[in-house]
Coordinates of C-alpha atoms in Angstrom, one line a residue:
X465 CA 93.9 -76.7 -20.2
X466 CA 96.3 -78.8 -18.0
X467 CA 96.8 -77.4 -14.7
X468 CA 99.3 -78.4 -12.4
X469 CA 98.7 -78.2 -8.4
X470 CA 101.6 -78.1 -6.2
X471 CA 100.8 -78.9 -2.6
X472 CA 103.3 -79.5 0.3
X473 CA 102.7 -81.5 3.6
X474 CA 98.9 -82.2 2.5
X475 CA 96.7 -83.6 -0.4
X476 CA 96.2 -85.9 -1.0
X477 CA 98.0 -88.2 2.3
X478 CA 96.4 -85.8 5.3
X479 CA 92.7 -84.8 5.9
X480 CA 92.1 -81.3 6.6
X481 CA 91.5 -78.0 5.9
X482 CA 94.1 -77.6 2.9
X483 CA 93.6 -80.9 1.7
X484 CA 89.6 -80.5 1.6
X485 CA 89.9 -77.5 -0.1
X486 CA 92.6 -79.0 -3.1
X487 CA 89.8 -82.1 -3.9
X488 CA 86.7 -79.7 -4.0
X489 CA 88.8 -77.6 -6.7
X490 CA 89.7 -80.5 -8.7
X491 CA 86.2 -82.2 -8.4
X492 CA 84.5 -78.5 -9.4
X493 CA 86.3 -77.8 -12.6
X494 CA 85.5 -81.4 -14.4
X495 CA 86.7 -79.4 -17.7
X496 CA 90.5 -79.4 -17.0
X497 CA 92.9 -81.8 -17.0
X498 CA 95.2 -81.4 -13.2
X499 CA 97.9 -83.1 -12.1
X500 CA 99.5 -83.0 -8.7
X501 CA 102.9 -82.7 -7.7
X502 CA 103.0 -83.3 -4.0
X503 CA 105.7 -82.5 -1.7
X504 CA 106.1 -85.4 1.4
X505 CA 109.2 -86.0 3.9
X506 CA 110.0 -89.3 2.3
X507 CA 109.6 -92.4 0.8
X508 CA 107.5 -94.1 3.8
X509 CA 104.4 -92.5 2.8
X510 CA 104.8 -93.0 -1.3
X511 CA 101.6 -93.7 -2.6
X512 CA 99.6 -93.8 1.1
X513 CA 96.7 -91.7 0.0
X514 CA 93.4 -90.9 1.9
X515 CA 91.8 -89.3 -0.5
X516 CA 90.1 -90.7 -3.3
X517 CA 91.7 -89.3 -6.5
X518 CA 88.8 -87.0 -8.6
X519 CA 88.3 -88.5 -12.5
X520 CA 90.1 -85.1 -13.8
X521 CA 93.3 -86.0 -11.7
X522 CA 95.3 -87.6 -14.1
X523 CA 98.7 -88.2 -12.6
X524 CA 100.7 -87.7 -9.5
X525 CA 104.3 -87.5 -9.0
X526 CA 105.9 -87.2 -5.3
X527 CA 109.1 -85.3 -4.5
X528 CA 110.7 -86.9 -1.3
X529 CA 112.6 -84.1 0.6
X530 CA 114.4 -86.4 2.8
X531 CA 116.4 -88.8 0.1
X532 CA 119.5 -90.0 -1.1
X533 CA 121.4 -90.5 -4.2
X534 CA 120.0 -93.5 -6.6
X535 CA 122.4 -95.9 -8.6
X536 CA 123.6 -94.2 -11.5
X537 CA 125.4 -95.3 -14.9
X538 CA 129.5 -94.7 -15.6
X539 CA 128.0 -91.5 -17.7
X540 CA 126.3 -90.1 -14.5
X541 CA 129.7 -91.0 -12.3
X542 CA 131.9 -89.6 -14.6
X543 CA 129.7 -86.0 -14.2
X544 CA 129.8 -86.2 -10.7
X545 CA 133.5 -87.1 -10.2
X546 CA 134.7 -84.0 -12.5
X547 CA 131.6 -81.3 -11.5
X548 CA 133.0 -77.9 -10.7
X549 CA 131.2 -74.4 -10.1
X550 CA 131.3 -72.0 -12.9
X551 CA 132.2 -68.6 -11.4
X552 CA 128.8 -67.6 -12.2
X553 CA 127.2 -70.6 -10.4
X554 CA 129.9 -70.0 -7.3
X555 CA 128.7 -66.6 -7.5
X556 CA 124.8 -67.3 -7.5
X557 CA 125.4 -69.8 -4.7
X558 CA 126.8 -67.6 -2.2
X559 CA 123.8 -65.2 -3.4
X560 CA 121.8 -67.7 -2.1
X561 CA 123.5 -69.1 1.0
X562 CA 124.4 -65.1 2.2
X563 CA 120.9 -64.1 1.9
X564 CA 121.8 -61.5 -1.4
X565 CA 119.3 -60.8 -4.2
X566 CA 119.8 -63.9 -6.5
X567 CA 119.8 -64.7 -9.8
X568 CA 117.6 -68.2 -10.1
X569 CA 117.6 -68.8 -13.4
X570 CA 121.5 -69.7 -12.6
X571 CA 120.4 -71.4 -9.8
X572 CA 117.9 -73.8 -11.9
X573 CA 119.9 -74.5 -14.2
X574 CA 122.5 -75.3 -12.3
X575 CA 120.5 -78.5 -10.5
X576 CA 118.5 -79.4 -13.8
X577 CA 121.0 -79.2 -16.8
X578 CA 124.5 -80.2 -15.8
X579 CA 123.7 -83.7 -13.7
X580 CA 124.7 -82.0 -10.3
X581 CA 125.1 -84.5 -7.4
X582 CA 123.2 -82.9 -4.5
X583 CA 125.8 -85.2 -2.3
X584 CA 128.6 -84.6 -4.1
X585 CA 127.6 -80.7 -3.6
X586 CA 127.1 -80.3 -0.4
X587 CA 130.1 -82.8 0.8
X588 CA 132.4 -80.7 -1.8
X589 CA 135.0 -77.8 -1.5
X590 CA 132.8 -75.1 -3.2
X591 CA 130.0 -75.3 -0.9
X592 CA 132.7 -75.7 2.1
X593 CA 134.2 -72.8 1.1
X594 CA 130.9 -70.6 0.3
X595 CA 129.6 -72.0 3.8
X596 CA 133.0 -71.0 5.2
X597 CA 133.3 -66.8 3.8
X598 CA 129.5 -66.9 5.2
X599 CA 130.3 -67.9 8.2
X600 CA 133.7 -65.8 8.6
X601 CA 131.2 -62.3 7.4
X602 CA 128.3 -62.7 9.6
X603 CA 128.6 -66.0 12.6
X604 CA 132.0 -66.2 13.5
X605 CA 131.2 -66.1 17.5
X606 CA 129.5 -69.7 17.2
X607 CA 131.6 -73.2 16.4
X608 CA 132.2 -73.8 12.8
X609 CA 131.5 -77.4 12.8
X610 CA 128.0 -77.1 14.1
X611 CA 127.6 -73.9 11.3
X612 CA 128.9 -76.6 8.5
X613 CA 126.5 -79.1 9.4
X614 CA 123.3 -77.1 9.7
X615 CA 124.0 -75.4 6.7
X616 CA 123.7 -79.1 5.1
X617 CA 120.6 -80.0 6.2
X618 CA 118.9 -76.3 5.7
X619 CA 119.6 -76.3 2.0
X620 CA 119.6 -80.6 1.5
X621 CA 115.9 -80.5 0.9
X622 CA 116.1 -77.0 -0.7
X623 CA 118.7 -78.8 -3.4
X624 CA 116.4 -82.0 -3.7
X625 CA 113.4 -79.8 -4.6
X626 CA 116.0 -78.1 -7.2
X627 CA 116.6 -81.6 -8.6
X628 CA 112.9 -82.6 -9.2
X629 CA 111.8 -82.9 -13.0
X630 CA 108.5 -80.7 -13.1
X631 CA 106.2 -82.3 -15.2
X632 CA 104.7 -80.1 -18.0
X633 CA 101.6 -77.7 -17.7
X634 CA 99.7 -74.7 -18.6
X635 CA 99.3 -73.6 -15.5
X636 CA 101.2 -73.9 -11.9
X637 CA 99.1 -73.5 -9.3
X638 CA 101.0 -73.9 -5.7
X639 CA 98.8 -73.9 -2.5
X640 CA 101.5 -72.5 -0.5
X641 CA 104.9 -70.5 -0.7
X642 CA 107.8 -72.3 0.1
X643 CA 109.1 -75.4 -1.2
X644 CA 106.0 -75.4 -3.3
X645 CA 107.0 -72.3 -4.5
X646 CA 110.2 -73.4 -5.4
X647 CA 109.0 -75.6 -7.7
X648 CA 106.6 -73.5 -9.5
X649 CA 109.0 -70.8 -9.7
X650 CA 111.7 -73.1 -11.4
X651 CA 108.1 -74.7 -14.0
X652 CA 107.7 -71.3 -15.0
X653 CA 111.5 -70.7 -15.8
X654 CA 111.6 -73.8 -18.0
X655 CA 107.9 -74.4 -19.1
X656 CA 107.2 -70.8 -20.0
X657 CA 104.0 -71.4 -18.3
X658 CA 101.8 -69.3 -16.0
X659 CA 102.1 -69.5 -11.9
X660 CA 99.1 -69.2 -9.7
X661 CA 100.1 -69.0 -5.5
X662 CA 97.5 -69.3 -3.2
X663 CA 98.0 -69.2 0.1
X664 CA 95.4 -70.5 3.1
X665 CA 98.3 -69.3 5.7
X666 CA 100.8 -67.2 5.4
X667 CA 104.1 -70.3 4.8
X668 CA 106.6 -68.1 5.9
X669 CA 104.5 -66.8 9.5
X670 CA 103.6 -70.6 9.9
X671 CA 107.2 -71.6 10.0
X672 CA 108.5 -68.8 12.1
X673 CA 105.9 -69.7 14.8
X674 CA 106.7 -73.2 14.3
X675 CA 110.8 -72.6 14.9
X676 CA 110.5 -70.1 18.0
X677 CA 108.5 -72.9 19.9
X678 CA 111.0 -75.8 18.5
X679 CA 113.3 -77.4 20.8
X680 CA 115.5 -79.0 18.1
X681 CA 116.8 -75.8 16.8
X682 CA 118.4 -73.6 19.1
X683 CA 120.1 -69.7 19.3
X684 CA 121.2 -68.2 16.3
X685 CA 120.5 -71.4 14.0
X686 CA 116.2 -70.4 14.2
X687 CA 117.1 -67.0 12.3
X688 CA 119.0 -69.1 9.7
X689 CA 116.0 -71.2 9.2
X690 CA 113.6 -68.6 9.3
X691 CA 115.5 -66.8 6.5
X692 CA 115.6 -69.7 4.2
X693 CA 111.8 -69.8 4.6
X694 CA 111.5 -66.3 3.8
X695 CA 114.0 -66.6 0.3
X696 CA 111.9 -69.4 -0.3
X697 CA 108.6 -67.5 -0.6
X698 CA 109.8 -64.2 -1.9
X699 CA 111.1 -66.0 -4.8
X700 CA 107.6 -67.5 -4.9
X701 CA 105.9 -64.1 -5.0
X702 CA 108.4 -62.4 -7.6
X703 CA 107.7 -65.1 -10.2
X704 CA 103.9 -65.8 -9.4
X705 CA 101.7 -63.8 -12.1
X706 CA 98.8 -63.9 -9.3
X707 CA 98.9 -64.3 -5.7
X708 CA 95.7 -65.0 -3.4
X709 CA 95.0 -65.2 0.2
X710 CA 91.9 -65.4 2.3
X711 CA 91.4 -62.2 4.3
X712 CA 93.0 -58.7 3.8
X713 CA 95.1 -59.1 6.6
X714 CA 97.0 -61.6 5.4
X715 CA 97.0 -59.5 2.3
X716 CA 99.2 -57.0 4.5
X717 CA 101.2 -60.0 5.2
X718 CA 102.1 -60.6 2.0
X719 CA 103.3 -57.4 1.0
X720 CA 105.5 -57.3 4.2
X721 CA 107.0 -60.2 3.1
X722 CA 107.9 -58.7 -0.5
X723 CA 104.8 -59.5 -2.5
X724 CA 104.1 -56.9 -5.1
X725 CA 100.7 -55.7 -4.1
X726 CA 99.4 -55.7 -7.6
X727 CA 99.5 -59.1 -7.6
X728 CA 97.3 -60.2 -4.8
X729 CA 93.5 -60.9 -5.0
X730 CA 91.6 -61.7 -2.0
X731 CA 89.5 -64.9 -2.1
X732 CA 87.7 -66.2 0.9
X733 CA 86.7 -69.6 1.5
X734 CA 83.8 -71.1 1.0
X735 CA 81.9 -74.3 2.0
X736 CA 78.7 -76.3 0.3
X737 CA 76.6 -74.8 2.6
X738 CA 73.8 -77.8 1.1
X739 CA 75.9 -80.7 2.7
X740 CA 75.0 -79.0 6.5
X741 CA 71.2 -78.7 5.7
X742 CA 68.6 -81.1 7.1
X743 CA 71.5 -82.6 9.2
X744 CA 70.8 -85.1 13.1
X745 CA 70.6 -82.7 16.1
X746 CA 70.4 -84.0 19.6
X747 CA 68.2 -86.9 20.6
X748 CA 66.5 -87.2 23.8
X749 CA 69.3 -88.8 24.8
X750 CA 71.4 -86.2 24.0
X751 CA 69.3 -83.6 25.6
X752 CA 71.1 -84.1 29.0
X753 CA 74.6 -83.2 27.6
X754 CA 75.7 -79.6 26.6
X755 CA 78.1 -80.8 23.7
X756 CA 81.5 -79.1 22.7
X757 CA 82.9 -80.2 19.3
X758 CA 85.9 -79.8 18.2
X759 CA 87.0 -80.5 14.5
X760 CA 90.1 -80.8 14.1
X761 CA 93.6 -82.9 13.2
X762 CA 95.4 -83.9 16.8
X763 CA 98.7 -82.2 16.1
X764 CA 100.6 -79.3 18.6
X765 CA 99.1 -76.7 15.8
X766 CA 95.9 -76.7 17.0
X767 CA 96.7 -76.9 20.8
X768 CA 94.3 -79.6 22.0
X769 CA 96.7 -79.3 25.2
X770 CA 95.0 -76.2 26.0
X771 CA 91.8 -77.2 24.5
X772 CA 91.6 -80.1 27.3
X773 CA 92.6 -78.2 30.2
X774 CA 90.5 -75.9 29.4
X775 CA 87.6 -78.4 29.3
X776 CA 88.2 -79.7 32.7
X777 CA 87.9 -76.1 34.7
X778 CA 84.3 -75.3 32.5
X779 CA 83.2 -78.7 33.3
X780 CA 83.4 -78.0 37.5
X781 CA 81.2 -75.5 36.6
X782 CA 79.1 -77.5 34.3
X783 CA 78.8 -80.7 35.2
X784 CA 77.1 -82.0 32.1
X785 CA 79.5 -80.2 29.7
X786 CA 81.0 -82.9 27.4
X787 CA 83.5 -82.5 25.1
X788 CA 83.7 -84.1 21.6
X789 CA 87.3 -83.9 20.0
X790 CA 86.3 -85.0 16.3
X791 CA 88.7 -85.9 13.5
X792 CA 92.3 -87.8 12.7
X793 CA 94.9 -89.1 15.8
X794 CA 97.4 -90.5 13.4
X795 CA 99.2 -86.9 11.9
X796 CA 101.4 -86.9 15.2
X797 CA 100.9 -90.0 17.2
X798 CA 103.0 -88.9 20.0
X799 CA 101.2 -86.2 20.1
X800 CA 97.6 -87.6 20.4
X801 CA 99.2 -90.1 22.8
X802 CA 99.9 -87.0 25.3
X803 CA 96.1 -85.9 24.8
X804 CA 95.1 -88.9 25.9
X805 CA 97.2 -89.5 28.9
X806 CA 96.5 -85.5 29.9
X807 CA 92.8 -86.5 30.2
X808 CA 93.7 -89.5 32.3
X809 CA 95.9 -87.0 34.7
X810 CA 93.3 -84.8 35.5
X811 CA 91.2 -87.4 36.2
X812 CA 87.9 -85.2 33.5
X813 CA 85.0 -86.9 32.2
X814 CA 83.7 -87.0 28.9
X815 CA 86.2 -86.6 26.7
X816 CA 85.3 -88.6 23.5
X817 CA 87.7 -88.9 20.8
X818 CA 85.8 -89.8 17.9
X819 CA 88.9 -90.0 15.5
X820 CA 88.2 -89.5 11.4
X821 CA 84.2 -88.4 11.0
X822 CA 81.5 -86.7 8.3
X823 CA 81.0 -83.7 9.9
X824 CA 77.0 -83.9 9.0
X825 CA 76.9 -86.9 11.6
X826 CA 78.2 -84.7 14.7
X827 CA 77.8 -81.0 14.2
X828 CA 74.0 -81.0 14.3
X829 CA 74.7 -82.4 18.1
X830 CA 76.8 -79.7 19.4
X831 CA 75.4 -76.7 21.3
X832 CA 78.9 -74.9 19.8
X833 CA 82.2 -75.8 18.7
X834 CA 85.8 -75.1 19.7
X835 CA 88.8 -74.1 18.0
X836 CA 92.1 -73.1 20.2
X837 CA 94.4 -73.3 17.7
X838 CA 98.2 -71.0 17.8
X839 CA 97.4 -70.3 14.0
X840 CA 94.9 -70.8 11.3
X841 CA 94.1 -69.2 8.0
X842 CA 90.4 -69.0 7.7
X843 CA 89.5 -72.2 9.2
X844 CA 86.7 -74.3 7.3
X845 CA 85.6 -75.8 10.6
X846 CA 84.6 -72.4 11.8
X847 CA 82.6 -71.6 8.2
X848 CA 81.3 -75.5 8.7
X849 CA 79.9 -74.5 12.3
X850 CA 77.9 -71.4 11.5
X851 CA 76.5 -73.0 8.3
X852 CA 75.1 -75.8 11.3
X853 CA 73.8 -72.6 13.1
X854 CA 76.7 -73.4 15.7
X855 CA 78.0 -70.1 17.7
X856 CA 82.2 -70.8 18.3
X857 CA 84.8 -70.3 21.0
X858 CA 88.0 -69.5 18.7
X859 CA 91.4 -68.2 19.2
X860 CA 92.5 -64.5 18.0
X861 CA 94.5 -66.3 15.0
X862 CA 94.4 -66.1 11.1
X863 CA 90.9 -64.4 10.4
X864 CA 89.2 -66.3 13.2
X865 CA 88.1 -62.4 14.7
X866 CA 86.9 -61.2 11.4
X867 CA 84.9 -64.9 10.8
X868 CA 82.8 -64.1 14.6
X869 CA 82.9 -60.4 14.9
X870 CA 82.0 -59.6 11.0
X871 CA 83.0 -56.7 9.6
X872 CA 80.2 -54.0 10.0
X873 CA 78.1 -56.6 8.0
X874 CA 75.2 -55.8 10.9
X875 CA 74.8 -59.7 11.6
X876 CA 76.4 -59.4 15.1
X877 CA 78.6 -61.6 17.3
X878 CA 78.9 -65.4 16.3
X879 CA 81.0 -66.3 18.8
X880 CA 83.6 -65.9 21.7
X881 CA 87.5 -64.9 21.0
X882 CA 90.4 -65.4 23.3
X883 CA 93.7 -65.2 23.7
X884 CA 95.9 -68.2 22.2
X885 CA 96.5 -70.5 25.2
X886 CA 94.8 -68.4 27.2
X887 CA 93.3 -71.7 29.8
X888 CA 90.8 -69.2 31.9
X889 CA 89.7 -67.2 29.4
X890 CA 88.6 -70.3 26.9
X891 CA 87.2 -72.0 30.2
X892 CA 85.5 -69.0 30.8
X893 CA 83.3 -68.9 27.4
X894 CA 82.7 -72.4 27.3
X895 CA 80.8 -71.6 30.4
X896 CA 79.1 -68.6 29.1
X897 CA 77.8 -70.3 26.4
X898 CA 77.1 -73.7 28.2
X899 CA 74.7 -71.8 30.6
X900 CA 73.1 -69.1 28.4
X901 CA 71.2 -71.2 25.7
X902 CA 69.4 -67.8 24.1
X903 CA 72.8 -66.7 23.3
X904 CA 73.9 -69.4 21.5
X905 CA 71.2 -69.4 19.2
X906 CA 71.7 -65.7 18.9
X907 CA 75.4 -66.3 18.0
X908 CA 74.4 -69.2 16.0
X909 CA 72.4 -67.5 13.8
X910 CA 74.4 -64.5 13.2
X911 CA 76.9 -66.7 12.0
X912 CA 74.6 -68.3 9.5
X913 CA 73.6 -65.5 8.2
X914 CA 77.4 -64.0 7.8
X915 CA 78.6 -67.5 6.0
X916 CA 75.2 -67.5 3.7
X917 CA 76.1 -64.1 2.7
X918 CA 79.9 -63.7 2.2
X919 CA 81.3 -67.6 2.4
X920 CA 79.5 -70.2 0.1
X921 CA 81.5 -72.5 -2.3
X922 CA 79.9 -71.0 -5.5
X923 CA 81.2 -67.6 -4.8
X924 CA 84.5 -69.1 -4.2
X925 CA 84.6 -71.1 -7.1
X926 CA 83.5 -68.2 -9.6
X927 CA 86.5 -66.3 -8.6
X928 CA 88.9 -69.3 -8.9
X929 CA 86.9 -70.1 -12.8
X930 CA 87.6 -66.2 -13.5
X931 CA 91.1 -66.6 -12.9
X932 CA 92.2 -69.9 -14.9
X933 CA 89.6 -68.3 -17.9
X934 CA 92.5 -65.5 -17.8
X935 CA 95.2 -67.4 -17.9
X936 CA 93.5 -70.0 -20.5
X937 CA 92.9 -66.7 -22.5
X938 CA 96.6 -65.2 -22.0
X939 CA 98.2 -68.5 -23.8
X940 CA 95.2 -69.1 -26.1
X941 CA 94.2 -72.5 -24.9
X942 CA 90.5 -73.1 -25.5
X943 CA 88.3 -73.0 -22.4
X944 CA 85.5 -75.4 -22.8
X945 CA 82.6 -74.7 -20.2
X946 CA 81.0 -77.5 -18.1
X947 CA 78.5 -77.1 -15.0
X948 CA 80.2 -76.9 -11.9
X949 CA 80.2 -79.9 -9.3
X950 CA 80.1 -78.3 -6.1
X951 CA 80.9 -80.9 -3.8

């Protein structure tokens, strides 16, 4: 069985939560063949990976969504200079662009069978005038010109994703909506082939939150964008045979967003609860500190603004609080660069940026751990802590208050929630927890006992086997079995 795995924005060039999870699938099912197709901004990062690539990963191709047009033959020119819309493909098109119910198979065949220029497109009368009845129907009160050119770059990458030759597999299996939906959607279409979605957030959410805080999109033009996202993925869920996500909330998610209900399965994560066994606690040394840890990518999503500020009102109150902020500072540079000098402005000590780490070296140290993201799925780092028998400040996003608070499983609190950017309140429990130690290895071992019971990687891993068996079984390819490699 040859699966494919579609992945956008990750695996295998960003370490994290996603990514993790992608190489522990691949490494676990040595018996089929995968191959990746990743999706990446451009061609800057072609081939950068920080992963090493598992055995059973036989091939990777990249699709660039900001590109241009390559050198082509006098065939190829001669296509491009005469291409024309059919009235079905004019008709499709404005589908598309006006936010109708669409017909994709038009749509696909459109960008993979008749040599369509995605310049040439874009810079021609038919989408002019498509852009132009759109914007005379529903957006005539803004300026034109501005509509014209925003309309370009919303659907450039969607028409370079349409362009991509998808390699041939058994089996699509796309770790998000989106523009990896996209592309499983059009496999299926030509391959005949089965499409697995999972998703670890809910894309279409992510990118709303993402566009209401953005400062390069302004007014009307965020609703355009958060519609394309939404087409995207609804496509996605139409054509996908299964559909997973992590908790049952973002189940209700899904259906909201036009996911047939029949079609989801919930699958929690699940971590290798054997790598955080027998792992370094504190040494005498360490005995003095009360030690925060964060794991976690420096980028806006996870708010280490807040995290930081946060840190410095606790630590008046607890003068031996230190903070660790553990994982990658090269994902948003700029970013991290603004960490740093917010630490310098207000002037707090102990701060230690520890950049890229094995989690087994540092979590036994920490007294509890920190997550203040403005969204998350069902963060690892959270199911990582209680396996350490860490308690966890956390954010009320993704499943975080479901992960601490249980649900009438009898094992208790594991943690302290609060409000997203919420400075006082995250202040607030890092004190709590910094000065009552009996609580934190109350809330520590609650949450050990709630991962043991409902989050390990082999439960996770049985479900995921259960699924490609069925669609091995649907198309009659053999299923050969092999011992799992839980990693």
């Amino acid at each position: 069985m040859k699966v494919c795995i579609v992945a956008e924005g990750c695996y295998p060039y960003v370490v994290g939560g996603v990514s993790g999870w992608i190489n522990s699938m691949i490494k676990s099912f040595p018996n089929i063949e995968f191959i990746l197709l990743t999706i990446v901004a451009n061609r800057s990062v072609r081939g950068k990976f920080v992963y090493e690539l598992p055995e059973n990963l036989t091939q990777v191709y990249e699709l660039y969504l900001e590109d241009c047009e390559w050198e082509e033959g006098e065939r190829e020119r001669k296509v491009r200079k005469r291409f024309h819309l059919s009235k079905k493909e004019r008709t499709e098109l404005t589908n598309l662009v006006m936010n109708r119910k669409i017909e994709w198979g038009v749509i696909f065949d459109l960008f993979q069978r008749k040599g369509v220029s995605v310049d040439n497109l874009l810079m021609g009368p038919d989408f002019f005038q498509i852009v132009r009845e759109c914007y005379k129907r529903q957006y005539a009160n803004i300026v034109f010109s501005d509509f014209l050119w925003t309309m370009r770059s919303i659907y450039l990458p969607l028409f370079w994703t349409l362009k991509m030759k998808v390699p041939q597999a058994d089996l699509y299996h796309c770790v998000a909506t989106g523009y990896a939906g996209v592309l499983g959607s059009m496999a299926k279409h030509f391959h005949n082939s089965s499409l697995l979605i999972s998703e670890h957030g809910i894309y279409t959410r992510e990118r709303e939150e993402e566009l209401i805080k953005a400062n390069w999109v302004k007014g009307v033009y965020k609703n355009i964008w958060i519609e394309q996202f939404k087409k995207m993925s609804l496509l996605a869920y139409q054509k996908a045979d299964t559909v997973t996500c992590l908790y049952e909330r973002a189940k209700l998610l899904q259906i909201d967003l036009g996911c047939p209900p029949e079609k989801i399965r919930v699958t929690p994560n699940g971590i290798n609860m054997a790598n955080l066994t027998d792992i370094p606690g504190k040494t005498r040394e360490d005995e003095q500190w009360i030690n925060a840890g964060a794991v976690l990518r420096v980028a806006p999503i996870k708010d280490v603004k807040t995290m930081i500020q946060a840190f410095a009102f606790a630590k008046e109150k607890v003068p031996n609080l230190k903070l660790w902020i553990m994982g990658p500072t090269d994902e948003d540079k700029k970013y991290a660069q603004e960490c740093f000098d917010l630490v310098k402005a207000l002037n707090v000590s102990d701060v230690e940026f520890t950049g890229r780490i094995n989690v087994r070296d540092y979590l036994g140290k920490m007294d509890f751990t920190l997550l203040t993201s403005i969204s998350e799925g069902q963060p690892l780092t959270i199911l990582e802590s209680f396996a350490a028998h860490k308690p966890v400040v956390a954010t009320d996003v993704g499943n975080c208050r479901e992960l601490l608070f249980g649900v009438n499983d009898g094992f208790g609190d594991s943690g302290i929630l609060t409000h997203i950017m919420n400075i006082e309140e995250i202040a607030e429990a890092m004190v709590t927890l910094a000065w009552h130690k009996e609580l934190r290895e109350q809330m520590g071992e609650a949450g050990y006992k709630r991962v043991k019971q409902f989050y390990r990687i082999e439960q996770m891993k049985e479900v995921y086997r259960n699924i490609y068996k069925e669609f091995a079984d649907q198309q009659q390819i053999e299923w050969t079995e092999k011992p799992f490699e839980i990693r």
